[in-house]
Amino acid sequence: GPVKACTAEQTWALILAGAKHLAAADVFATEPLPASDLLLALPNVTISPHLGYATEAVFKAHHHGMVEALSAWLAGAPIRVVNADDLAERG
């Protein structure tokens, strides 16, 4: 059937109550999870690092952006500067 939206607390309560469901998660209120966290011991729960962004296309885009930014900086014309005011004060 269709998946119903619920909060993380509702999901964990169902799993801890013995519901015959599987769960996978990569984001938590406390990160990293403490080694003593019960979720790490549950056989029906998969915990993974937050890697949703890790695709070949994203890595290529990051690489291109870094090369572009470093080349511009080395040429004396930095791009995408987020602290321009701070840099201007330093001279």
PDB file of C-alpha atoms in Angstrom:
ATOM      1  CA  GLY A   1       0.000   0.000   0.000  1.00  0.00           C
ATOM      2  CA  PRO A   2       0.948   3.634  -0.081  1.00  0.00           C
ATOM      3  CA  VAL A   3       3.465   4.940   2.411  1.00  0.00           C
ATOM      4  CA  LYS A   4       2.007   7.255   5.022  1.00  0.00           C
ATOM      5  CA  ALA A   5       4.021  10.188   6.289  1.00  0.00           C
ATOM      6  CA  CYS A   6       4.863  10.150   9.978  1.00  0.00           C
ATOM      7  CA  THR A   7       7.360  11.704  12.324  1.00  0.00           C
ATOM      8  CA  ALA A   8      10.654  10.073  13.221  1.00  0.00           C
ATOM      9  CA  GLU A   9       9.351   9.529  16.748  1.00  0.00           C
ATOM     10  CA  GLN A  10       6.293   7.650  15.400  1.00  0.00           C
ATOM     11  CA  THR A  11       8.483   5.517  13.163  1.00  0.00           C
ATOM     12  CA  TRP A  12      10.871   4.561  15.970  1.00  0.00           C
ATOM     13  CA  ALA A  13       7.966   3.849  18.344  1.00  0.00           C
ATOM     14  CA  LEU A  14       6.490   1.387  15.819  1.00  0.00           C
ATOM     15  CA  ILE A  15       9.825  -0.331  15.276  1.00  0.00           C
ATOM     16  CA  LEU A  16      10.592  -0.539  18.975  1.00  0.00           C
ATOM     17  CA  ALA A  17       7.106  -1.960  19.603  1.00  0.00           C
ATOM     18  CA  GLY A  18       7.984  -4.868  17.323  1.00  0.00           C
ATOM     19  CA  ALA A  19       6.197  -3.833  14.142  1.00  0.00           C
ATOM     20  CA  LYS A  20       7.180  -6.008  11.200  1.00  0.00           C
ATOM     21  CA  HIS A  21       8.590  -3.115   9.227  1.00  0.00           C
ATOM     22  CA  LEU A  22      11.978  -2.145   7.953  1.00  0.00           C
ATOM     23  CA  ALA A  23      13.434   1.315   8.338  1.00  0.00           C
ATOM     24  CA  ALA A  24      16.437   3.122   6.957  1.00  0.00           C
ATOM     25  CA  ALA A  25      17.661   6.477   8.159  1.00  0.00           C
ATOM     26  CA  ASP A  26      20.606   8.792   7.653  1.00  0.00           C
ATOM     27  CA  VAL A  27      19.661  11.922   9.604  1.00  0.00           C
ATOM     28  CA  PHE A  28      19.073  12.114  13.346  1.00  0.00           C
ATOM     29  CA  ALA A  29      18.413  14.778  15.960  1.00  0.00           C
ATOM     30  CA  THR A  30      21.747  13.860  17.593  1.00  0.00           C
ATOM     31  CA  GLU A  31      24.619  13.107  15.256  1.00  0.00           C
ATOM     32  CA  PRO A  32      26.559  10.999  15.309  1.00  0.00           C
ATOM     33  CA  LEU A  33      24.320   8.544  17.125  1.00  0.00           C
ATOM     34  CA  PRO A  34      25.842   7.462  20.426  1.00  0.00           C
ATOM     35  CA  ALA A  35      27.234   3.915  20.317  1.00  0.00           C
ATOM     36  CA  SER A  36      24.687   2.988  22.995  1.00  0.00           C
ATOM     37  CA  ASP A  37      21.677   4.037  20.872  1.00  0.00           C
ATOM     38  CA  LEU A  38      19.167   1.189  20.628  1.00  0.00           C
ATOM     39  CA  LEU A  39      18.556   1.833  16.936  1.00  0.00           C
ATOM     40  CA  LEU A  40      22.044   0.566  16.143  1.00  0.00           C
ATOM     41  CA  ALA A  41      21.174  -2.874  17.544  1.00  0.00           C
ATOM     42  CA  LEU A  42      17.838  -3.397  15.777  1.00  0.00           C
ATOM     43  CA  PRO A  43      17.950  -5.995  12.980  1.00  0.00           C
ATOM     44  CA  ASN A  44      15.177  -4.281  10.982  1.00  0.00           C
ATOM     45  CA  VAL A  45      16.856  -0.862  10.924  1.00  0.00           C
ATOM     46  CA  THR A  46      19.564   0.264   8.536  1.00  0.00           C
ATOM     47  CA  ILE A  47      21.597   3.282   9.587  1.00  0.00           C
ATOM     48  CA  SER A  48      23.799   4.933   6.980  1.00  0.00           C
ATOM     49  CA  PRO A  49      25.879   8.067   6.650  1.00  0.00           C
ATOM     50  CA  HIS A  50      24.121  11.024   5.076  1.00  0.00           C
ATOM     51  CA  LEU A  51      25.218  10.379   1.488  1.00  0.00           C
ATOM     52  CA  GLY A  52      22.203  11.328  -0.604  1.00  0.00           C
ATOM     53  CA  TYR A  53      24.298  13.870  -2.471  1.00  0.00           C
ATOM     54  CA  ALA A  54      27.070  11.435  -3.412  1.00  0.00           C
ATOM     55  CA  THR A  55      26.550  10.917  -7.112  1.00  0.00           C
ATOM     56  CA  GLU A  56      28.993  11.107  -9.992  1.00  0.00           C
ATOM     57  CA  ALA A  57      27.211  14.184 -11.370  1.00  0.00           C
ATOM     58  CA  VAL A  58      27.486  16.010  -8.035  1.00  0.00           C
ATOM     59  CA  PHE A  59      31.179  15.179  -7.650  1.00  0.00           C
ATOM     60  CA  LYS A  60      31.854  16.408 -11.197  1.00  0.00           C
ATOM     61  CA  ALA A  61      29.969  19.649 -10.498  1.00  0.00           C
ATOM     62  CA  HIS A  62      31.875  20.178  -7.224  1.00  0.00           C
ATOM     63  CA  HIS A  63      35.196  19.500  -8.949  1.00  0.00           C
ATOM     64  CA  HIS A  64      34.376  21.929 -11.756  1.00  0.00           C
ATOM     65  CA  GLY A  65      33.282  24.577  -9.252  1.00  0.00           C
ATOM     66  CA  MET A  66      36.424  24.192  -7.152  1.00  0.00           C
ATOM     67  CA  VAL A  67      38.740  24.385 -10.165  1.00  0.00           C
ATOM     68  CA  GLU A  68      36.854  27.437 -11.435  1.00  0.00           C
ATOM     69  CA  ALA A  69      36.991  29.177  -8.037  1.00  0.00           C
ATOM     70  CA  LEU A  70      40.679  28.407  -7.466  1.00  0.00           C
ATOM     71  CA  SER A  71      41.602  29.543 -10.973  1.00  0.00           C
ATOM     72  CA  ALA A  72      39.751  32.814 -10.451  1.00  0.00           C
ATOM     73  CA  TRP A  73      41.399  33.338  -7.050  1.00  0.00           C
ATOM     74  CA  LEU A  74      44.856  32.636  -8.472  1.00  0.00           C
ATOM     75  CA  ALA A  75      44.124  35.169 -11.243  1.00  0.00           C
ATOM     76  CA  GLY A  76      43.349  37.777  -8.569  1.00  0.00           C
ATOM     77  CA  ALA A  77      39.600  37.879  -9.274  1.00  0.00           C
ATOM     78  CA  PRO A  78      37.897  35.578  -6.752  1.00  0.00           C
ATOM     79  CA  ILE A  79      34.334  34.451  -7.498  1.00  0.00           C
ATOM     80  CA  ARG A  80      31.440  33.385  -5.251  1.00  0.00           C
ATOM     81  CA  VAL A  81      33.005  35.156  -2.270  1.00  0.00           C
ATOM     82  CA  VAL A  82      30.725  34.848   0.755  1.00  0.00           C
ATOM     83  CA  ASN A  83      32.705  37.141   3.070  1.00  0.00           C
ATOM     84  CA  ALA A  84      33.546  40.011   0.725  1.00  0.00           C
ATOM     85  CA  ASP A  85      32.981  42.639   3.433  1.00  0.00           C
ATOM     86  CA  ASP A  86      35.403  40.932   5.806  1.00  0.00           C
ATOM     87  CA  LEU A  87      38.010  40.590   3.087  1.00  0.00           C
ATOM     88  CA  ALA A  88      37.653  44.248   2.099  1.00  0.00           C
ATOM     89  CA  GLU A  89      38.270  45.320   5.728  1.00  0.00           C
ATOM     90  CA  ARG A  90      41.517  43.341   5.769  1.00  0.00           C
ATOM     91  CA  GLY A  91      42.708  45.131   2.654  1.00  0.00           C
TER      92      GLY A  91
END
